[in-house]
Short mmCIF file of C-alpha atoms in Angstrom, two decimals:
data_model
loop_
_atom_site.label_atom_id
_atom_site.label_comp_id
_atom_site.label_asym_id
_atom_site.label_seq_id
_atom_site.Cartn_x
_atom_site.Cartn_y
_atom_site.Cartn_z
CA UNK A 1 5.09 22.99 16.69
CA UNK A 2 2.49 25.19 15.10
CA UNK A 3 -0.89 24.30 14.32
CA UNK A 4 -0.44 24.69 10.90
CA UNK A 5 2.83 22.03 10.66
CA UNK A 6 0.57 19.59 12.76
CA UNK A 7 -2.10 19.52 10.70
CA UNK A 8 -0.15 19.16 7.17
CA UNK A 9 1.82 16.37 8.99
CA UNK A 10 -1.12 14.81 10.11
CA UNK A 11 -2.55 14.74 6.36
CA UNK A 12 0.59 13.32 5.30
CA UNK A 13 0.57 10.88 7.46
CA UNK A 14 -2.98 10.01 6.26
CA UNK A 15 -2.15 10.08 2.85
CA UNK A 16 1.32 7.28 3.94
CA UNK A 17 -0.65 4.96 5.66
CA UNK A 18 -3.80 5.39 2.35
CA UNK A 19 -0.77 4.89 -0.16
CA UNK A 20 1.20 2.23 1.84
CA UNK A 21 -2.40 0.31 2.12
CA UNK A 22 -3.66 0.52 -1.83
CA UNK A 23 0.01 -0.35 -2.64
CA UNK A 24 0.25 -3.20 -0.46
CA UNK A 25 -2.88 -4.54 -1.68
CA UNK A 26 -1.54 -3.85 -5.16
CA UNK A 27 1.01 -5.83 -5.12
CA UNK A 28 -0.57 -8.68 -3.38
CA UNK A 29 -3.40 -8.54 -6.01
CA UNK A 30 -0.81 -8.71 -8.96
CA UNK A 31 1.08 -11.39 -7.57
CA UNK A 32 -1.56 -13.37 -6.25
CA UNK A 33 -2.94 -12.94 -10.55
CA UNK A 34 0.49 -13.88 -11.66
CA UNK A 35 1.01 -16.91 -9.57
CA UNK A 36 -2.76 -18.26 -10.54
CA UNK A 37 -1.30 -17.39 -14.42
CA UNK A 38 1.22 -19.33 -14.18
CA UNK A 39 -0.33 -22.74 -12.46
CA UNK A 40 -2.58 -22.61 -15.43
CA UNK A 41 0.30 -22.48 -17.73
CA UNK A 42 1.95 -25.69 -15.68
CA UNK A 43 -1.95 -27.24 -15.74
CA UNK A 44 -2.52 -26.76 -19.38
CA UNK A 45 1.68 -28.11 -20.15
CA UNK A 46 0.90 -31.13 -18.11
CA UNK A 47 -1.37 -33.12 -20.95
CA UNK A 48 1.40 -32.72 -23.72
CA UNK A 49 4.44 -33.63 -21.28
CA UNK A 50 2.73 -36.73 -19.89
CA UNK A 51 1.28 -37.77 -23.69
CA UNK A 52 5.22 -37.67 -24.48
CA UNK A 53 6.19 -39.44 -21.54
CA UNK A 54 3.78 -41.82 -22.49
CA UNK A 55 4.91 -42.34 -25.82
CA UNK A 56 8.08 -44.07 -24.81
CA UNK A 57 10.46 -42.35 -27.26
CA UNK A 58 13.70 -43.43 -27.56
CA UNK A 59 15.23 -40.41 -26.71
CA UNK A 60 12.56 -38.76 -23.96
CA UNK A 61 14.34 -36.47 -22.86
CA UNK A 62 14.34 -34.57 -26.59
CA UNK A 63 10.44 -35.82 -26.85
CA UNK A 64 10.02 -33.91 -23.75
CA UNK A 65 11.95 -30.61 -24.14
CA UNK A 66 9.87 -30.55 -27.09
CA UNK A 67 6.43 -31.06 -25.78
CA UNK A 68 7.57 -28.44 -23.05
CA UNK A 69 10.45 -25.92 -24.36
CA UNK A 70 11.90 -24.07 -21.45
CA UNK A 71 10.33 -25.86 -18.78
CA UNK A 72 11.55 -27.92 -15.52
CA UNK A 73 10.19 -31.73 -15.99
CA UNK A 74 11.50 -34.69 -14.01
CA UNK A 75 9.93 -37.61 -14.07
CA UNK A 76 10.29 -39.88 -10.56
CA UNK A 77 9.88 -43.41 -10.12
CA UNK A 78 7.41 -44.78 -6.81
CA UNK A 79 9.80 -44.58 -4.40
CA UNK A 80 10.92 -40.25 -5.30
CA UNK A 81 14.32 -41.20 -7.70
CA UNK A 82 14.59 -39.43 -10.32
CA UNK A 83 14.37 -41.10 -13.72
CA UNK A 84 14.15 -38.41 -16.25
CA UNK A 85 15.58 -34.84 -15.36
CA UNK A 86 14.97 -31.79 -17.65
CA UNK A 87 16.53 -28.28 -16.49
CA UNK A 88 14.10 -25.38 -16.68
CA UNK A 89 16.34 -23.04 -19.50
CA UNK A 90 15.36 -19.12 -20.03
CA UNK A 91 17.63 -17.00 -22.54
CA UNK A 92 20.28 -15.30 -21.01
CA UNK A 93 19.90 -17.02 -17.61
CA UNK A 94 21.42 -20.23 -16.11
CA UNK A 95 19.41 -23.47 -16.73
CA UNK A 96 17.58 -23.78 -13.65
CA UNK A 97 17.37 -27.30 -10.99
CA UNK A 98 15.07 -27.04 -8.15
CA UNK A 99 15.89 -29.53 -5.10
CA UNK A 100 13.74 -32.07 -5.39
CA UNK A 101 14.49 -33.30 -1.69
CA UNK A 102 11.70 -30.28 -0.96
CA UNK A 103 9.16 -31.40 -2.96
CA UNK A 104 6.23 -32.97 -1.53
CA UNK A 105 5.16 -36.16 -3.36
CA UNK A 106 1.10 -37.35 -4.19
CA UNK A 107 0.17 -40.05 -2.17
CA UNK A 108 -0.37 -43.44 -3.03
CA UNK A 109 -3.72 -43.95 -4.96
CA UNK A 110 -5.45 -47.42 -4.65
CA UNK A 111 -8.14 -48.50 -6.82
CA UNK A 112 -9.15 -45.63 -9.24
CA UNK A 113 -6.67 -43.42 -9.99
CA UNK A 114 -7.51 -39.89 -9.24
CA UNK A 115 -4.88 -37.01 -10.70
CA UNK A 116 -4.43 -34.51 -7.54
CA UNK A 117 -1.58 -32.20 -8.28
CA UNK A 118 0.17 -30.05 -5.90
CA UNK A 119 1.87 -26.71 -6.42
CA UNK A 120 4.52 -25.43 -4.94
CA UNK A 121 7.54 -23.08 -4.93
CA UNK A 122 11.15 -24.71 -4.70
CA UNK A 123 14.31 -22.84 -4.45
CA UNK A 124 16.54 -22.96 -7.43
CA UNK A 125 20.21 -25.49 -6.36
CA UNK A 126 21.85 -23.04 -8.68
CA UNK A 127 21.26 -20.16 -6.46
CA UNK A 128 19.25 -18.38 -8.69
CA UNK A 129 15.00 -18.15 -9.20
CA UNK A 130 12.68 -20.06 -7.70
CA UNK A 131 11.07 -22.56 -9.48
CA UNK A 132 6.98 -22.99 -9.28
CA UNK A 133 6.37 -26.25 -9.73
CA UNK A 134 3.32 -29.16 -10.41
CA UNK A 135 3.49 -32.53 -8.57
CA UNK A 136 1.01 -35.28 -9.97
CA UNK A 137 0.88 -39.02 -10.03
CA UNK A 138 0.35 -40.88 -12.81
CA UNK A 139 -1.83 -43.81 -13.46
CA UNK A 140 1.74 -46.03 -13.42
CA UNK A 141 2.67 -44.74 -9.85
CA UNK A 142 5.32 -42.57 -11.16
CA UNK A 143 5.53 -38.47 -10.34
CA UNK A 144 5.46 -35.61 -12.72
CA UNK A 145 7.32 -32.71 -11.83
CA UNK A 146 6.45 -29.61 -14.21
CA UNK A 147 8.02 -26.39 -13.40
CA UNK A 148 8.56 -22.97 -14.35
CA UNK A 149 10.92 -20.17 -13.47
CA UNK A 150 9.98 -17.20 -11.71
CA UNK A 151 12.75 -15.08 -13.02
CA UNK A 152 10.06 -12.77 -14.71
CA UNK A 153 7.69 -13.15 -12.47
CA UNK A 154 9.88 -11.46 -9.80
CA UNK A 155 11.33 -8.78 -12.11
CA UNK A 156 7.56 -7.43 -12.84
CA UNK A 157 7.18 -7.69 -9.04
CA UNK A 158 10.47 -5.45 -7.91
CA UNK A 159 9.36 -3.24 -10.93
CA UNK A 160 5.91 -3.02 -9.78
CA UNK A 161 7.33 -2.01 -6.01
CA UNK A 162 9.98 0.43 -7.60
CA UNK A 163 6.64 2.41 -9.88
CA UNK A 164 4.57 2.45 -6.58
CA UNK A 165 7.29 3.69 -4.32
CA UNK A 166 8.29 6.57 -6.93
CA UNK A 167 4.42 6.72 -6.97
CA UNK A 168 4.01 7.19 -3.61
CA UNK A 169 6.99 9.56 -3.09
CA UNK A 170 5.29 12.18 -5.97
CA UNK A 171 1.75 11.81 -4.13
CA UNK A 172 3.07 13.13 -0.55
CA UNK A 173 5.01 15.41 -2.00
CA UNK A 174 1.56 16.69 -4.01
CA UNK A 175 -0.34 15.72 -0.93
CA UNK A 176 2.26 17.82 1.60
CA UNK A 177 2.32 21.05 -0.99
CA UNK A 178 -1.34 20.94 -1.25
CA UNK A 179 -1.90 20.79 2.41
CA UNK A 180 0.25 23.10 2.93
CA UNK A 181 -1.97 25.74 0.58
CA UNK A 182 -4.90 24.66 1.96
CA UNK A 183 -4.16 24.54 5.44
CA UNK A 184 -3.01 28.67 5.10
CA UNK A 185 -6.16 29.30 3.20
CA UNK A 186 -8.23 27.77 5.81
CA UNK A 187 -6.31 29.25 8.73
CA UNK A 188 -6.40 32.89 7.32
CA UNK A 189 -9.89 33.71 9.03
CA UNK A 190 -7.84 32.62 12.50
CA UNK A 191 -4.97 35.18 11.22
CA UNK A 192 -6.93 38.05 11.24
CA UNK A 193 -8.67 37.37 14.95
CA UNK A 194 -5.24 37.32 15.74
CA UNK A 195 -4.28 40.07 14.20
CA UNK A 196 -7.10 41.57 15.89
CA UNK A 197 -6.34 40.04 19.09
CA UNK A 198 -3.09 42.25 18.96
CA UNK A 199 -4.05 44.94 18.07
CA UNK A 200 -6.59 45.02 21.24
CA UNK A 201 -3.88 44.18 23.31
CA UNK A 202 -0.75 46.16 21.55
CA UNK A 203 -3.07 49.63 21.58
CA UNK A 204 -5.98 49.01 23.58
CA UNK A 205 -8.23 49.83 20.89
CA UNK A 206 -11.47 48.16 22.32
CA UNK A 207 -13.52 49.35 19.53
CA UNK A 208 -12.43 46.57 17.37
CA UNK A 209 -14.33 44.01 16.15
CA UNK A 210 -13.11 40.69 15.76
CA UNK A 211 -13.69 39.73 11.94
CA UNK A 212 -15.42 36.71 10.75
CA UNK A 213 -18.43 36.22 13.15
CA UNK A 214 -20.59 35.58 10.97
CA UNK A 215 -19.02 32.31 9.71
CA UNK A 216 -20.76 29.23 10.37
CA UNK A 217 -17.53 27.01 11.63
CA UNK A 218 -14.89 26.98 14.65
CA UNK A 219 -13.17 30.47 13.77
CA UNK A 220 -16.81 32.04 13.29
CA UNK A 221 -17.69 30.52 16.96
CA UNK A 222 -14.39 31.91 18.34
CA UNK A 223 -14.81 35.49 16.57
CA UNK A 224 -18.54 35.53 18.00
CA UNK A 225 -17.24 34.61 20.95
CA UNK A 226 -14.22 37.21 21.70
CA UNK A 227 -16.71 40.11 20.31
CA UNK A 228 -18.77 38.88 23.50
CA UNK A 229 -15.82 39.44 25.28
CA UNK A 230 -15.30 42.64 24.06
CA UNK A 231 -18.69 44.23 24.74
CA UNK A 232 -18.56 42.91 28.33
CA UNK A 233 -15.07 45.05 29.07
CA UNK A 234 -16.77 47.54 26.72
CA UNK A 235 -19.87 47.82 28.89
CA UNK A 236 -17.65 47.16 32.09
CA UNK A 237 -15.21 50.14 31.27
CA UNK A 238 -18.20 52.11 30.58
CA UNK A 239 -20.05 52.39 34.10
CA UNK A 240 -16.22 52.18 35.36
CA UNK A 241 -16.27 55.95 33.64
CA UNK A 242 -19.62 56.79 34.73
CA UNK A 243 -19.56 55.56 38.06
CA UNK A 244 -15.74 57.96 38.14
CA UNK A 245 -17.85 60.78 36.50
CA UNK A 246 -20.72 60.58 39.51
CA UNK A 247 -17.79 60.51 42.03
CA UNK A 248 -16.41 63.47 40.64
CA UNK A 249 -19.92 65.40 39.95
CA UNK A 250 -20.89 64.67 43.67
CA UNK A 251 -17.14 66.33 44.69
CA UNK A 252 -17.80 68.91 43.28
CA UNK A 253 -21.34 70.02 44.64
CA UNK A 254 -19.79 69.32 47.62
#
C-alpha cells in the first residue's frame, strides 16, 4: 500500500470515528431533550387529571379523557388493581395499554403526604410503542398512572439517525476526495526527488540537484540531505579521476 492510500485512509478514518462521535452525542443529546419534554408534559397533565379524578363524576372515565385527550391514565386502588383504565389513543395508530404488572408503585406515605412521582418507560401489551409513563400517590392512597406514547418520539429519533448517517456518508466521501487532492499536492515536492532520484540512477547524471532543499519540512530535510549525498560521490569520484590521472601521468614519465 502506498503512502499516499495510507494516509487518505488514515484521514478517513479520523474523520469516521469524529462523525460517529458528534453523531452519537447528537442523538443522545436530542433524546435525552425529548424525554425531559415529555415528563414535563406528563408533570404539567397530572394537576387537571387528578382535579377530575377528584371530582367524582359520574362517568370518570369521559371526565378524564377530557382533562387528558390522548393520554394513558389508570387509576389503581392501595393494593395495585386497577380501578379506572384509559387507553393512550394517537390518530392512525392502535390505542395503546402498557402492562401495568411492570410498573413500579410509590410507597406507602405515613403522616404528611408527600407527592413523589416516578417515571418510567413500559412496553406497549399491544405490541406496539412504548409508553412513558408518571406514577404518583395520592393523598387517598390510590396511584396515578399518566402516560404518553412514544410513537413520535421514536420516529424523530430513526429520522434523526437516517439524516446523520446520509450525513456522515456525504462528509467521508468530501473528506476522502479532499484528502485525496491534498495528499497529491503535498506529496508532489517528494515526486520530483524521486524523479530525481531516477534519473541519478537511470543515467548517472550526478550533476543533478535534488529540488526542494530549501523547504523548511520533511521533503526539504530529505532533498538537503540526498544533495549531501551527492557532493560526497561527487567529490569521491573526483580524486577517484585525479588520483587515475596521477597514475597515468607518473606512467608515462616513466
Amino acid at each position: 500500500m502506498s503512502l499516499r492510500v495510507r494516509l487518505v485512509a488514515a484521514m478517513s478514518l479520523v474523520a469516521f470515528v469524529a462523525l460517529a462521535t458528534a453523531g452519537l452525542a447528537t442523538y443522545t443529546a436530542y433524546s435525552h431533550s425529548q424525554l425531559t419534554q415529555i415528563d414535563d408534559t406528563l408533570q404539567r397533565s397530572h394537576e387537571p387529571i387528578e382535579q377530575a379524578v377528584s371530582a367524582n363524576d359520574q362517568d370518570l372515565q369521559q371526565a378524564v379523557e377530557r382533562a387528558a385527550p390522548g393520554l394513558f391514565v389508570a387509576l389503581l386502588d392501595e393494593g395495585g388493581a386497577a380501578a379506572l383504565v384509559v387507553p393512550a389513543r394517537e390518530a392512525g395508530h392502535e390505542p395503546l395499554l402498557p402492562d401495568l404488572d411492570d410498573l413500579t408503585l410509590p410507597p406507602q406515605t405515613s403522616g404528611q403526604f408527600v407527592d413523589r412521582p416516578y417515571f418510567s418507560t413500559l412496553a406497549s401489551t399491544t405490541g406496539g410503542a412504548e409508553l412513558r409513563v408518571r406514577t404518583s400517590r395520592l393523598g387517598n392512597g390510590q396511584v396515578l398512572v399518566v402516560g404518553v406514547s412514544l410513537h413520535e418520539a421514536e420516529s424523530s429519533q430513526r429520522s434523526l439517525i437516517v439524516i446523520e448517517s446520509i450525513v456522515a456518508a456525504v462528509a467521508l466521501l468530501v473528506a476522502g476526495v479532499m484528502g485525496w487532492v491534498l495528499v497529491r499536492v503535498g506529496l508532489r515536492p517528494l515526486r520530483r526527488v524521486e524523479q530525481t532520484a531516477l534519473l541519478i540512477a537511470g543515467g548517472g547524471d550526478l550533476e543533478q540537484e535534488v529540488p526542494g532543499s530549501d523547504r523548511p519540512s520533511e521533503v526539504g530535510r530529505l532533498a538537503r540531505a540526498l544533495n549531501t549525498m551527492l557532493d560526497r560521490i561527487r567529490s569521491a569520484f573526483a580524486e577517484r579521476d585525479a588520483t587515475e590521472q596521477a597514475l597515468r601521468d607518473s606512467e608515462e614519465r616513466m
